Tab-separated table of C-alpha atoms in Angstrom:
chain	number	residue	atom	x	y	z
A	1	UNK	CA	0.000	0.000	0.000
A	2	UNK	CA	2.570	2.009	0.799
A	3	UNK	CA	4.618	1.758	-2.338
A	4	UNK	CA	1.452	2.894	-4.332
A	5	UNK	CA	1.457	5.928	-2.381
A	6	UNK	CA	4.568	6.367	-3.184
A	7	UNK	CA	4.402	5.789	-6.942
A	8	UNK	CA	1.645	7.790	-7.419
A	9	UNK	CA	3.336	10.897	-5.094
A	10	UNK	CA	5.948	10.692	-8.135
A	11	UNK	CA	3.401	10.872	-10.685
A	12	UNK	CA	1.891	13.652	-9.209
A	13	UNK	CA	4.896	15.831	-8.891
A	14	UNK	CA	5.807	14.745	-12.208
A	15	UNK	CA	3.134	16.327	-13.660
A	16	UNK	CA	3.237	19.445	-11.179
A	17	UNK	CA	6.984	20.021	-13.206
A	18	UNK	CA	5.703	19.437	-16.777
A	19	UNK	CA	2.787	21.830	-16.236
A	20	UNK	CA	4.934	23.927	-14.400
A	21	UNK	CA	7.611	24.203	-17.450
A	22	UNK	CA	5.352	24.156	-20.206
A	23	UNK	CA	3.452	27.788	-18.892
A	24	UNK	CA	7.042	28.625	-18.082
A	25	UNK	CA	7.949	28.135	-21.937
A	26	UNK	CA	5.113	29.412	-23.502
A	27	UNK	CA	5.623	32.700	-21.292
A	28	UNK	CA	9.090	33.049	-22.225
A	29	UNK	CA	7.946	32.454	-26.080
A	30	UNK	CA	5.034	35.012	-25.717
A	31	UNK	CA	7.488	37.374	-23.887
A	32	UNK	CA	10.163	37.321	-26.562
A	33	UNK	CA	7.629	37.927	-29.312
A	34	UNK	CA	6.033	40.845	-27.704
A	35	UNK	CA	8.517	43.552	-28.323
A	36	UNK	CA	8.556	42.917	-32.094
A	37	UNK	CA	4.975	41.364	-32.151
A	38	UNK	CA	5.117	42.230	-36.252
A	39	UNK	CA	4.877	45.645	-36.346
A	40	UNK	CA	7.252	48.258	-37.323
A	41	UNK	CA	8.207	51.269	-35.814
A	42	UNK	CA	6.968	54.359	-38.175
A	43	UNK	CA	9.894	55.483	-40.119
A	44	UNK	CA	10.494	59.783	-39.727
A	45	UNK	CA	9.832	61.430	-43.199
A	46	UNK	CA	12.428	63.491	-43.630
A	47	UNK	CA	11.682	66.890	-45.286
A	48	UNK	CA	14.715	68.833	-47.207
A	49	UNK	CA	15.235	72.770	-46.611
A	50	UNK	CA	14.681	74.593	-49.770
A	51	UNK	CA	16.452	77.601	-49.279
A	52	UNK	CA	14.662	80.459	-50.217
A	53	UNK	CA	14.785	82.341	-53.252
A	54	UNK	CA	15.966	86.112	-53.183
A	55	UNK	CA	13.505	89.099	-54.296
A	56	UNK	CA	16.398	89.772	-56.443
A	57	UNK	CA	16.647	86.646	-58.273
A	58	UNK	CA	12.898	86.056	-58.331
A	59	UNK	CA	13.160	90.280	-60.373
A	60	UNK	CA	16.177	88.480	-63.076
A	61	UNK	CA	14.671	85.453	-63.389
A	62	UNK	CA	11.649	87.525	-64.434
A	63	UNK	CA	13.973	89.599	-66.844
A	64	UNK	CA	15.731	85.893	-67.919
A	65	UNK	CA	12.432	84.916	-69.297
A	66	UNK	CA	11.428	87.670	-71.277
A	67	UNK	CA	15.114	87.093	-73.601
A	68	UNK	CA	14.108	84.100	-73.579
A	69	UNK	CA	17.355	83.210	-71.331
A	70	UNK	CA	17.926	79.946	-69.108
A	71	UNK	CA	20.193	80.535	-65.697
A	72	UNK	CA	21.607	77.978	-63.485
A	73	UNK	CA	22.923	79.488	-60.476
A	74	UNK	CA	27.337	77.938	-60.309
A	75	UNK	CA	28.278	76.098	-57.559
A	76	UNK	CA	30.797	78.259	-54.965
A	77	UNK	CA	29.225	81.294	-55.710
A	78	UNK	CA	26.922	83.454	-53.343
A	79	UNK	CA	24.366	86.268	-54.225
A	80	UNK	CA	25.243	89.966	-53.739
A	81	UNK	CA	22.863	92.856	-54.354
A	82	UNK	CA	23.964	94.217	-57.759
A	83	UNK	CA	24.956	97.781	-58.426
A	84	UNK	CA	22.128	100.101	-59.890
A	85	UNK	CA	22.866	103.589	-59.866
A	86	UNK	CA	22.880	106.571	-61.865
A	87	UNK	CA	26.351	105.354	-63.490
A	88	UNK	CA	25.814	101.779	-63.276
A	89	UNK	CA	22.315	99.462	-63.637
A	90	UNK	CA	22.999	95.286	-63.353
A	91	UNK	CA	20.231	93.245	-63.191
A	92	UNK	CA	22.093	90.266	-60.572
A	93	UNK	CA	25.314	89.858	-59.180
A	94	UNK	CA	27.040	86.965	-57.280
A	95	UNK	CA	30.930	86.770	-56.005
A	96	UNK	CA	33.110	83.777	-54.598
A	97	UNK	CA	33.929	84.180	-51.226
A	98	UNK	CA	37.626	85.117	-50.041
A	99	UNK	CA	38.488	84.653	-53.662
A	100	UNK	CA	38.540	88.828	-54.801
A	101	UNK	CA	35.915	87.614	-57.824
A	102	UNK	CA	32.502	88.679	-58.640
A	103	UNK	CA	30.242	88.918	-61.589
A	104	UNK	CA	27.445	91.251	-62.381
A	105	UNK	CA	24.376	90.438	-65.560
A	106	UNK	CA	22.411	92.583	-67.105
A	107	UNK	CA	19.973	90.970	-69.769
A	108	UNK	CA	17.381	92.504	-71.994
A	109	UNK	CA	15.163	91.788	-74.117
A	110	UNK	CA	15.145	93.063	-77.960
A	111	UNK	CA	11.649	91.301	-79.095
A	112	UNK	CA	9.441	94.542	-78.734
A	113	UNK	CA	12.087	96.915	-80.080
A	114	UNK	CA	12.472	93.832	-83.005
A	115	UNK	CA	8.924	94.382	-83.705
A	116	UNK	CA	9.081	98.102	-83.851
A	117	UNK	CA	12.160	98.314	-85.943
A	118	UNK	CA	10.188	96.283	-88.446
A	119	UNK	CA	7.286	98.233	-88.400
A	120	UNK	CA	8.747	100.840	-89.124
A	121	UNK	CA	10.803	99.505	-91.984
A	122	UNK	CA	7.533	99.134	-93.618
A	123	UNK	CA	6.367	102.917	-92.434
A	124	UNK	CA	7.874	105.542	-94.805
A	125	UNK	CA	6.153	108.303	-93.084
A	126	UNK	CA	7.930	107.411	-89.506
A	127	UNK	CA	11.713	107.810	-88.579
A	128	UNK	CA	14.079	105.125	-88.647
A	129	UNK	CA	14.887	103.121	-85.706
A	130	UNK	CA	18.495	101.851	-85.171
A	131	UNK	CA	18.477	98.140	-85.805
A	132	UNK	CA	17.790	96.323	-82.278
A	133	UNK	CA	20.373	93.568	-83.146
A	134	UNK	CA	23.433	95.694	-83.336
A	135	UNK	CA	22.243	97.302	-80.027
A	136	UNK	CA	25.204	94.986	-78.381
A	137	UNK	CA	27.885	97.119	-79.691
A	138	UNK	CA	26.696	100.633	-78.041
A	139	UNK	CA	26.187	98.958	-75.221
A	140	UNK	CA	29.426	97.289	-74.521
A	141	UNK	CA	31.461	100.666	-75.782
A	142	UNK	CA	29.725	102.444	-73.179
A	143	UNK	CA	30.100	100.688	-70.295
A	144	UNK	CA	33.641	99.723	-71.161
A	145	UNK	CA	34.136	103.576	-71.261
A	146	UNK	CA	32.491	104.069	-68.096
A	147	UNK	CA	34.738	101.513	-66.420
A	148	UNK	CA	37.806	102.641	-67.819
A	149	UNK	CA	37.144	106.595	-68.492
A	150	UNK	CA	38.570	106.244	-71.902
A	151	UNK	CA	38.824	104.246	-75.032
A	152	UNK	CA	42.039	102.400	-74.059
A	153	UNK	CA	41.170	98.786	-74.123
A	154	UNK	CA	41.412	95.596	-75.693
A	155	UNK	CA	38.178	94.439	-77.870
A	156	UNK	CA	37.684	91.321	-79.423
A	157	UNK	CA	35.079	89.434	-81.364
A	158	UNK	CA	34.102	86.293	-79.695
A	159	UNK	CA	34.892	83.380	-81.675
A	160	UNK	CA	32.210	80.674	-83.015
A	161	UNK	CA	32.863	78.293	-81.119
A	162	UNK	CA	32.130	80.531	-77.827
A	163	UNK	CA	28.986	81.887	-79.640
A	164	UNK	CA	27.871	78.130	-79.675
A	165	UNK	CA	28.266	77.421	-76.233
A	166	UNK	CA	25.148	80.536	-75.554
A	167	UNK	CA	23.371	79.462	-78.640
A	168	UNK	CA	24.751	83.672	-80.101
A	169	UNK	CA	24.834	85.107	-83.009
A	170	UNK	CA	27.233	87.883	-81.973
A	171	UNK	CA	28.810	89.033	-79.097
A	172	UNK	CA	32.109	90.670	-77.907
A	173	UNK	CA	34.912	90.966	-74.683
A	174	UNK	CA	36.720	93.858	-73.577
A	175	UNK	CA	39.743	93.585	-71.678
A	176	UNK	CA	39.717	96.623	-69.100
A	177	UNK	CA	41.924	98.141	-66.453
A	178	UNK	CA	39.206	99.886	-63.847
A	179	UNK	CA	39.527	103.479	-62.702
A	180	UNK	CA	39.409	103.380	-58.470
A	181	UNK	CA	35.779	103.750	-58.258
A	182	UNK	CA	33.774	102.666	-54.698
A	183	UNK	CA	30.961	101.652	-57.381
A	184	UNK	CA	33.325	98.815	-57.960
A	185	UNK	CA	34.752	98.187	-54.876
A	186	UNK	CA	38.249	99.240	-55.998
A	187	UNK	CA	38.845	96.290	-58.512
A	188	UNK	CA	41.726	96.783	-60.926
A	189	UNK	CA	40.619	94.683	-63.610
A	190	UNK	CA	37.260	93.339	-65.813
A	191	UNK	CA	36.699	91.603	-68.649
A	192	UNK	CA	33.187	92.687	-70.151
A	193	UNK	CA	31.420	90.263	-72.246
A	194	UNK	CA	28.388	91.005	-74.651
A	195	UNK	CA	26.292	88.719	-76.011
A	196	UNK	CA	23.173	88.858	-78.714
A	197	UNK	CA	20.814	86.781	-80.284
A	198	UNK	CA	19.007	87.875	-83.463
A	199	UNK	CA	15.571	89.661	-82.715
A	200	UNK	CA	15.838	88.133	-79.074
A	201	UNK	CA	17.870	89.774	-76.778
A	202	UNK	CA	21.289	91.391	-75.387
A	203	UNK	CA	23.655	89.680	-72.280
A	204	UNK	CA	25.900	91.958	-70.864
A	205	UNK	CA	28.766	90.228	-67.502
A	206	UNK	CA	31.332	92.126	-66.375
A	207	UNK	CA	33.714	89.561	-64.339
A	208	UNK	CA	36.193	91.551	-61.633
A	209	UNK	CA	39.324	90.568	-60.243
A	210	UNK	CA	42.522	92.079	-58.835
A	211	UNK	CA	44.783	89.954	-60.677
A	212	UNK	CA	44.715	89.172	-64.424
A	213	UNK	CA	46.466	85.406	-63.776
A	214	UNK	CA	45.648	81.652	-64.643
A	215	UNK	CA	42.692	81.147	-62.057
A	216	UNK	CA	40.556	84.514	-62.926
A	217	UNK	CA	39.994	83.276	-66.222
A	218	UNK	CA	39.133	79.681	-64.384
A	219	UNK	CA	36.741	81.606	-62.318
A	220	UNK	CA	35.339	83.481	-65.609
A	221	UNK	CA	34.404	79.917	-67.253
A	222	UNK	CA	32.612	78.961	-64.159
A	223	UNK	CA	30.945	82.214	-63.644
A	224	UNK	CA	29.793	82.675	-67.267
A	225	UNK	CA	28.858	79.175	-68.133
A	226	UNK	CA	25.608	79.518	-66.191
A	227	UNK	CA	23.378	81.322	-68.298
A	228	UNK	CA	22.839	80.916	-72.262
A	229	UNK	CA	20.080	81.436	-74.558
A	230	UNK	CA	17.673	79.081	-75.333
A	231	UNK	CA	18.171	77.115	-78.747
């Protein structure tokens, strides 16, 4: 009698422990899967900072459109308020920082004065009006005189190839030594480029510098390359 006591004591605990460690496993399992449990944690959207465009740029690209121009503002430059005075007007202006290099624009467009000119090619009662595409010329001979205060500088006609690159039909540099004006921050040196398109419109950069060596002309390329006319 005893011994069956016994024996079925064992049995008994024997199933207290299997109980016991099953609910013990199947806690554990249900534990572990509760901090994943399937779900993902939401992902942050991350939203980029469009910096904000100038009153000034928001006025060229304005001007940019009506020559029908396209602009792409260079890396390593930063905007600066252009010059517009009584002795100067630019439209934009940017420099490169700690580098003694800036460029200013000025771009118009010829398409109304294209339309009057012919107009009044056809009107023999009216006056003449100068041709709108040589308009380019007068413009860079004045300016290069008011930079310099005379007629001493170095004018070229900008070759083909460079007249491809803005999708020109014309255009010209000047080579000038600056008078020491504050309306130019005391630069020594420019190089003044014109540019036209037949019946379209005029762009007019005048790069400064106060050295005339290897890396302002670098800086020219990358300041000038940004802006063309469309095909």
């Amino acid at each position: 009698m005893k011994a069956i006591v016994k024996q079925t004591k064992q049995i008994l605990l024997q199933l207290v422990l299997l109980f016991f460690v099953t609910n013990s496993g199947g806690a554990q399992v249900k534990r572990q899967q509760l901090p994943g449990s399937g779900k993902r944690k939401p992902v942050p959207v991350r939203i980029k900072n469009t910096p904000p465009v100038s009153v000034q740029l928001k006025e060229f690209s304005q001007l940019l459109a009506q020559a029908s121009i396209t602009f792409t503002f260079p890396k390593g430059f930063k905007e600066i308020a252009a010059v517009n005075n009584e002795d100067f007007s630019f439209d934009y202006a940017m420099e490169m920082p700690n580098k003694d290099f800036e460029v200013w624009f000025q771009v118009k467009s010829q398409k109304e004065n294209w339309a009057s000119y012919e107009r009044s090619q056809n009107d023999n009662s009216s006056s003449q009006l100068a041709n709108p595409d040589s308009l380019y010329l007068d413009m860079g001979k004045a300016h290069a005189t008011a930079f310099t205060g005379d007629r001493n500088y170095f004018v070229r006609n900008m070759p083909q190839n460079v007249l491809d690159r803005y999708n020109a039909d014309a255009g010209k540099s000047y080579l000038l030594n600056l008078l020491d004006l504050p309306a130019t921050k005391h630069y020594k040196y420019a190089l003044l480029i014109t540019l036209q398109r037949n019946h379209t419109g005029t762009i007019m950069m005048v790069c400064f510098t106060n050295e005339k060596d290897p890396e302002f002309f670098k800086n020219i390329d990358r300041a000038t390359n940004c802006l063309k006319f469309k095909p």
